[in-house]
Amino acid sequence: MNASRLDFDPIIADILPPDREVLVCPPETPVFEAAGRMRVAGVSSIVVTDDSGPVGIWTEHDALALDLSSPAVFDQRVDTVMSAPVRSIPSTATLTDAAHLFRERHIRHLLVCEGDEAQKNGKGGDRRLRGIISLTDVVLNQGIEHYLHFRTVGTLVGHESIEVQESDTLSMVSRRMREARVDAVLVVLDDGGRGILTERDLIGLIAERHGDTAVGGVCTRALFTVPADASLFHVRNMMNERGVRHIGVERDGQVEGLVSFADLLSGIELAYVDELRTALEARDSALASSQRNLQLAEKVIQTSLEGIMITDASGRIMRVNPAFTDLTGYLPDEVIGKSPAVLQSGRHDKAFYDRMWATLSREGQWRGEIWNRRKNGEIYPELLTIKAITDEDGEVTHYAALFSDITELKENERQIRHLAYYDALTGLPNRRLFHDRLDLAIAHAHRSGGRLAVLFIDLDHFKKINDTLGHAVGDQLLEVVAGKLTDCLREDDSVARTGGDEFLALLPDIEDFQPVADIARRIIDSLSRPVVLEGRELVIGCSVGVALYPDDGMDSESLLKHADIAMYRAKQSGRNTYSLFTPAMNEAARRRLDLETGLRQAIEQEQFRLHYQPVVDESGQLVGAEALLRWHHPEWGAVGPGEFIPLAEETGLILPIGDQVVREAARQAARWDGRVKISVNLSARQFADPELARSLVAACEAVGVPGTTLTLEITETALMQDVDAHVATMMGLRTAGFRFSIDDFGTGYSSLAYLRRFPLDCLKIDRGFTADMMISADARAIVSATIALAHNLRLRVIAEGVETAEQARLLAELGADLQQGYHHGRPTSAEEFARLWGLEKADRAR
Ligand code: C2E
Ligand code: CA
Ligand code: CA
């Protein structure tokens, strides 16, 4: 029954007309007398009461049930013809409740009793009668006059209009009225005109004990008519003016039917409820539209759950509604007459309000989120709509502001977003957010022509832990893993949990798979370290699959799929490893991994050897040898330093390797009795090692050779990496006797001003110049200038890569002090070297 109940439904007690007398009579009252009282009082019903209270009601409509053809009918007791039980409604019920009862029971009157909901619809009893409410009262009290404008009277007439002939008797006519459920009939007059007979007329006739005569003699012969296209509003006014409750509707000069006052209202009652509901939903538009809707708006304003504030054109607050007070804490008296600025939070600058006003004056409305301040100082977000209300001339007369507190909404939104995008356990992004980020990163990589990697990380043995130790431990472990993964990644990378023990990582902006391989390695190392949970040491591990954009896929879906496939491959090839999707990449990565493992073994098993290449003067005399590292892997055979030295530098393995080199070179120098100066290559990494000086000195001391037997070669590029530190290191080493050569000179961009700062002895011209020199005059000029310049800095010049006699002759001409190259001798084993250069005797002498 409350289905269409409106927020602002008034209760019946509030609309009951205070001055309206409730007509009552005892049960034994004769019908004609009851009718007489009704006629005098001008009401449409009489309540029949006994000592206990109302027992029934007799209405104009009930009068239709009387058999007017029998004269005895007028003396019948009213309680034999009344409607009973009498329908009543408690005074606390709402208007909508009443409207429903009227519609459902097809009744037009309800007794209003003191009482509460429990007695609703109850039978008459000892309830105190408060009054009578009719359908008309209900409709009139809904303040819906303006709706009468919207419909024409023509839409009301039709099927329900009954016509009777002038000669028909009253009893016939009243029966037809009852059957057709109408309260009036058209009387077709013999002269072609139309008359009318109503229920109320019948009551008058009953009061008079009128005989069952032809209606022509008793009906109202002058029928007021209105055209069918007249508005209900017009019709209502006409009825009021003429003091009638029925009116004829004319179309094309013909009376088409009758419309009663009740029709007028009941026809729109439903429409009213509907329209009001629509209006509530679209209260903004109701507010902004014309003056007549302001009446409706008025109701809306009072009862709206949204805060509403109406200002005049200058922005002074004229009124606010109860919801405004609820939301802001300000009572109407505290704000009326003031500017809405009292609500400002201070969070928005002047420009914000300027824009708001600009929009408002341009478009007549503004809508947005705004922070305001409650009376208690609390700042809250609200969704605000401001509408300019204009008069007929388009002048702004008022502004209406509607707002609702969206604190909760915002919080919910945040939570929903969090739930939607993050994994509840680890707080990491979930698959959806990861997808979003991946799509973005792909778009970015596409624009910039860059690369990115997707890592599919699957925990090994997680299920077992979960099953044996329980979910609580499993959950804790996942949280630890999430933390570890985050720690392994760079700042711009992201990691997501996408399944029970599945994680995804996104590494944007990568150049090749190298950094990816490093991160994958880091992840594997980190996750394979045991975790202590509740005093128990848990060992897990992971398998990682890698897919690269654009190499392995152009969109997120294929990248994820391929990372997944790669992960499975990793799992198959023995856990705790990673695998790249592209076989070629995989091959390279595997090779690198193998190489790294191989290097570690080579260090342990001392698989490295040194070969020596002679350095000669212009007469071809041996002045020294460069020690060059050789690695003979038991399976792979010889691996060139060009292949493994970069990896050794990257992994830091160059330190232990360099240590072996230095010790072996010192040993060899000792074997050769210090007669051959040996050059040793040092990488930048070794140079930055604070242990370098100590280990060099130790190596020489261990075999009893002076530092001067060793020359340290460092490339130009490495030297320039950290000039000050290197200068300091070299100074220290120089006092220990070591000499320095600058290697591969010409391949870097060193300025000679810098070179001055280093305690150098030799400069080695890169073999590229030696080769070019023969075909390019420029290269020849460079070599010549370099030699001159080095001599200026008191450096000896060694030309590298001398492969031919011609090169040797030309270099000598250009002034190179020493030469090195295949022409003078290839790098060979120490034994071979000794044999070739006649060092065996000394060797044997030791
Ligand atoms: P590098 O210091 O410039 O060594 C000279 C390289 O030139 C050697 O290559 C040598 O075999 C090669 N070479 C010598 N004469 C000729 C020639 O006439 N023609 C041509 N085409 N090449 C010639 P290798 O032995 O392959 O060494 C490559 C690089 O590896 C070295 O370049 C050096 O930078 C590095 N390296 C070698 N041993 C060590 C070491 O013990 N420690 C460090 N840190 N680096 C080393
Ligand atoms: Ca070298
Ligand atoms: Ca070199």
Short mmCIF file of N, CA, C and O and ligand atoms in Angstrom, two decimals, residues 610 613 626-630 641-642 645 649 654 661 681-683 686 713 743-744 767 800-803 820-823 827, ligand 1:
data_model
loop_
_atom_site.label_atom_id
_atom_site.label_comp_id
_atom_site.label_asym_id
_atom_site.label_seq_id
_atom_site.Cartn_x
_atom_site.Cartn_y
_atom_site.Cartn_z
N LEU A 610 97.83 -17.68 -19.09
CA LEU A 610 98.24 -16.42 -19.70
C LEU A 610 99.09 -16.73 -20.92
O LEU A 610 99.93 -17.61 -20.90
N GLN A 613 102.58 -11.86 -25.52
CA GLN A 613 102.87 -11.33 -26.84
C GLN A 613 104.05 -10.35 -26.72
O GLN A 613 104.03 -9.49 -25.82
N GLU A 626 103.16 -8.60 -23.34
CA GLU A 626 101.83 -8.33 -22.77
C GLU A 626 101.19 -9.65 -22.40
O GLU A 626 101.14 -10.57 -23.23
N ALA A 627 100.71 -9.72 -21.17
CA ALA A 627 100.04 -10.94 -20.73
C ALA A 627 98.59 -10.89 -21.16
O ALA A 627 97.87 -9.95 -20.84
N LEU A 628 98.15 -11.88 -21.92
CA LEU A 628 96.77 -11.91 -22.41
C LEU A 628 96.09 -13.17 -21.90
O LEU A 628 96.63 -14.27 -21.99
N LEU A 629 94.94 -12.98 -21.40
CA LEU A 629 94.23 -14.06 -20.71
C LEU A 629 93.65 -15.08 -21.69
O LEU A 629 93.04 -14.72 -22.69
N ARG A 630 93.83 -16.34 -21.38
CA ARG A 630 93.24 -17.41 -22.19
C ARG A 630 92.45 -18.33 -21.29
O ARG A 630 92.86 -18.65 -20.17
N PRO A 641 88.87 -13.78 -24.74
CA PRO A 641 88.64 -12.77 -23.71
C PRO A 641 87.58 -11.76 -24.12
O PRO A 641 86.85 -11.24 -23.27
N GLY A 642 87.47 -11.48 -25.43
CA GLY A 642 86.44 -10.55 -25.90
C GLY A 642 85.05 -11.01 -25.51
O GLY A 642 84.13 -10.22 -25.34
N ILE A 645 85.37 -11.50 -20.94
CA ILE A 645 85.78 -10.40 -20.04
C ILE A 645 84.62 -9.42 -19.75
O ILE A 645 84.42 -9.05 -18.58
N GLU A 649 83.35 -8.61 -16.07
CA GLU A 649 83.30 -7.26 -15.50
C GLU A 649 81.93 -6.97 -14.92
O GLU A 649 81.80 -6.44 -13.82
N ILE A 654 85.53 -10.40 -12.45
CA ILE A 654 86.83 -9.93 -12.93
C ILE A 654 87.80 -9.73 -11.77
O ILE A 654 89.02 -9.83 -11.94
N VAL A 661 95.33 -13.43 -12.53
CA VAL A 661 96.18 -12.94 -13.62
C VAL A 661 97.44 -12.28 -13.05
O VAL A 661 98.58 -12.57 -13.47
N ASN A 681 96.76 -6.39 -18.20
CA ASN A 681 95.57 -5.57 -18.43
C ASN A 681 94.70 -5.52 -17.17
O ASN A 681 94.40 -6.55 -16.57
N LEU A 682 94.31 -4.31 -16.83
CA LEU A 682 93.41 -4.16 -15.69
C LEU A 682 92.11 -3.52 -16.18
O LEU A 682 92.14 -2.61 -16.99
N SER A 683 91.01 -4.03 -15.69
CA SER A 683 89.74 -3.41 -16.09
C SER A 683 89.38 -2.33 -15.07
O SER A 683 89.94 -2.25 -13.99
N GLN A 686 88.59 -3.38 -11.60
CA GLN A 686 89.74 -3.69 -10.74
C GLN A 686 90.38 -2.41 -10.22
O GLN A 686 90.84 -2.35 -9.09
N GLU A 713 98.21 -2.02 -17.73
CA GLU A 713 97.53 -1.39 -18.85
C GLU A 713 96.09 -1.09 -18.46
O GLU A 713 95.38 -1.95 -17.94
N ASP A 743 95.95 2.13 -22.65
CA ASP A 743 95.67 1.14 -23.70
C ASP A 743 94.63 1.66 -24.70
O ASP A 743 93.84 2.55 -24.36
N ASP A 744 94.65 1.08 -25.89
CA ASP A 744 93.64 1.39 -26.91
C ASP A 744 93.48 2.89 -27.14
O ASP A 744 92.36 3.38 -27.32
N ARG A 767 95.10 -0.56 -32.39
CA ARG A 767 95.48 -1.22 -33.63
C ARG A 767 94.64 -0.80 -34.83
O ARG A 767 95.04 -0.98 -35.97
N GLU A 800 100.18 -0.76 -31.60
CA GLU A 800 99.61 -2.11 -31.49
C GLU A 800 99.19 -2.61 -32.87
O GLU A 800 99.01 -1.84 -33.81
N GLY A 801 99.01 -3.90 -32.96
CA GLY A 801 98.43 -4.51 -34.15
C GLY A 801 99.30 -4.41 -35.40
O GLY A 801 98.78 -4.31 -36.51
N VAL A 802 100.58 -4.46 -35.18
CA VAL A 802 101.48 -4.39 -36.34
C VAL A 802 101.51 -5.76 -37.00
O VAL A 802 102.02 -6.72 -36.44
N GLU A 803 100.94 -5.83 -38.19
CA GLU A 803 100.82 -7.14 -38.85
C GLU A 803 101.77 -7.30 -40.03
O GLU A 803 102.00 -8.43 -40.47
N GLN A 820 104.11 -3.79 -31.38
CA GLN A 820 103.54 -5.06 -30.91
C GLN A 820 102.57 -5.53 -31.98
O GLN A 820 101.85 -4.73 -32.56
N GLY A 821 102.56 -6.80 -32.29
CA GLY A 821 101.63 -7.28 -33.32
C GLY A 821 102.08 -8.61 -33.88
O GLY A 821 103.17 -9.10 -33.58
N TYR A 822 101.19 -9.21 -34.69
CA TYR A 822 101.47 -10.53 -35.24
C TYR A 822 102.77 -10.54 -36.05
O TYR A 822 103.44 -11.55 -36.13
N HIS A 823 103.09 -9.35 -36.63
CA HIS A 823 104.33 -9.27 -37.42
C HIS A 823 105.55 -9.59 -36.55
O HIS A 823 106.48 -10.23 -37.01
N PRO A 827 100.51 -13.84 -29.60
CA PRO A 827 100.48 -14.24 -28.19
C PRO A 827 100.65 -15.76 -28.09
O PRO A 827 100.00 -16.49 -28.83
P1 C2E B 1 94.18 -5.58 -25.71
O1 C2E B 1 94.64 -5.22 -24.36
O2 C2E B 1 94.13 -4.49 -26.70
O3 C2E B 1 95.08 -6.76 -26.24
C1 C2E B 1 95.55 -6.89 -27.49
C2 C2E B 1 94.68 -7.70 -28.28
O4 C2E B 1 95.09 -7.58 -29.67
C3 C2E B 1 94.76 -9.17 -27.97
O5 C2E B 1 93.57 -9.79 -28.18
C4 C2E B 1 95.74 -9.67 -29.04
O6 C2E B 1 95.63 -11.02 -29.33
C5 C2E B 1 95.35 -8.84 -30.21
N1 C2E B 1 96.43 -8.64 -31.16
C6 C2E B 1 97.74 -8.57 -30.94
N2 C2E B 1 98.42 -8.34 -32.12
C7 C2E B 1 97.49 -8.27 -33.08
C8 C2E B 1 97.55 -8.05 -34.48
O7 C2E B 1 98.62 -7.88 -35.10
N3 C2E B 1 96.39 -8.05 -35.16
C9 C2E B 1 95.18 -8.26 -34.52
N4 C2E B 1 94.05 -8.23 -35.24
N5 C2E B 1 95.07 -8.47 -33.18
C10 C2E B 1 96.25 -8.46 -32.48
P2 C2E B 1 92.96 -10.72 -27.12
O8 C2E B 1 94.01 -11.59 -26.53
O9 C2E B 1 91.80 -11.41 -27.75
O10 C2E B 1 92.47 -9.79 -26.00
C11 C2E B 1 91.41 -8.95 -26.20
C12 C2E B 1 91.28 -7.98 -25.11
O11 C2E B 1 90.91 -8.63 -23.91
C13 C2E B 1 92.52 -7.25 -24.74
O12 C2E B 1 92.72 -6.21 -25.64
C14 C2E B 1 92.22 -6.77 -23.36
O13 C2E B 1 91.48 -5.59 -23.43
C15 C2E B 1 91.37 -7.86 -22.82
N6 C2E B 1 92.19 -8.73 -21.98
C16 C2E B 1 93.02 -9.74 -22.31
N7 C2E B 1 93.57 -10.26 -21.22
C17 C2E B 1 93.10 -9.55 -20.18
C18 C2E B 1 93.34 -9.59 -18.77
O14 C2E B 1 94.14 -10.40 -18.26
N8 C2E B 1 92.68 -8.73 -18.00
C19 C2E B 1 91.84 -7.80 -18.54
N9 C2E B 1 91.23 -6.96 -17.74
N10 C2E B 1 91.62 -7.70 -19.83
C20 C2E B 1 92.28 -8.59 -20.66
#
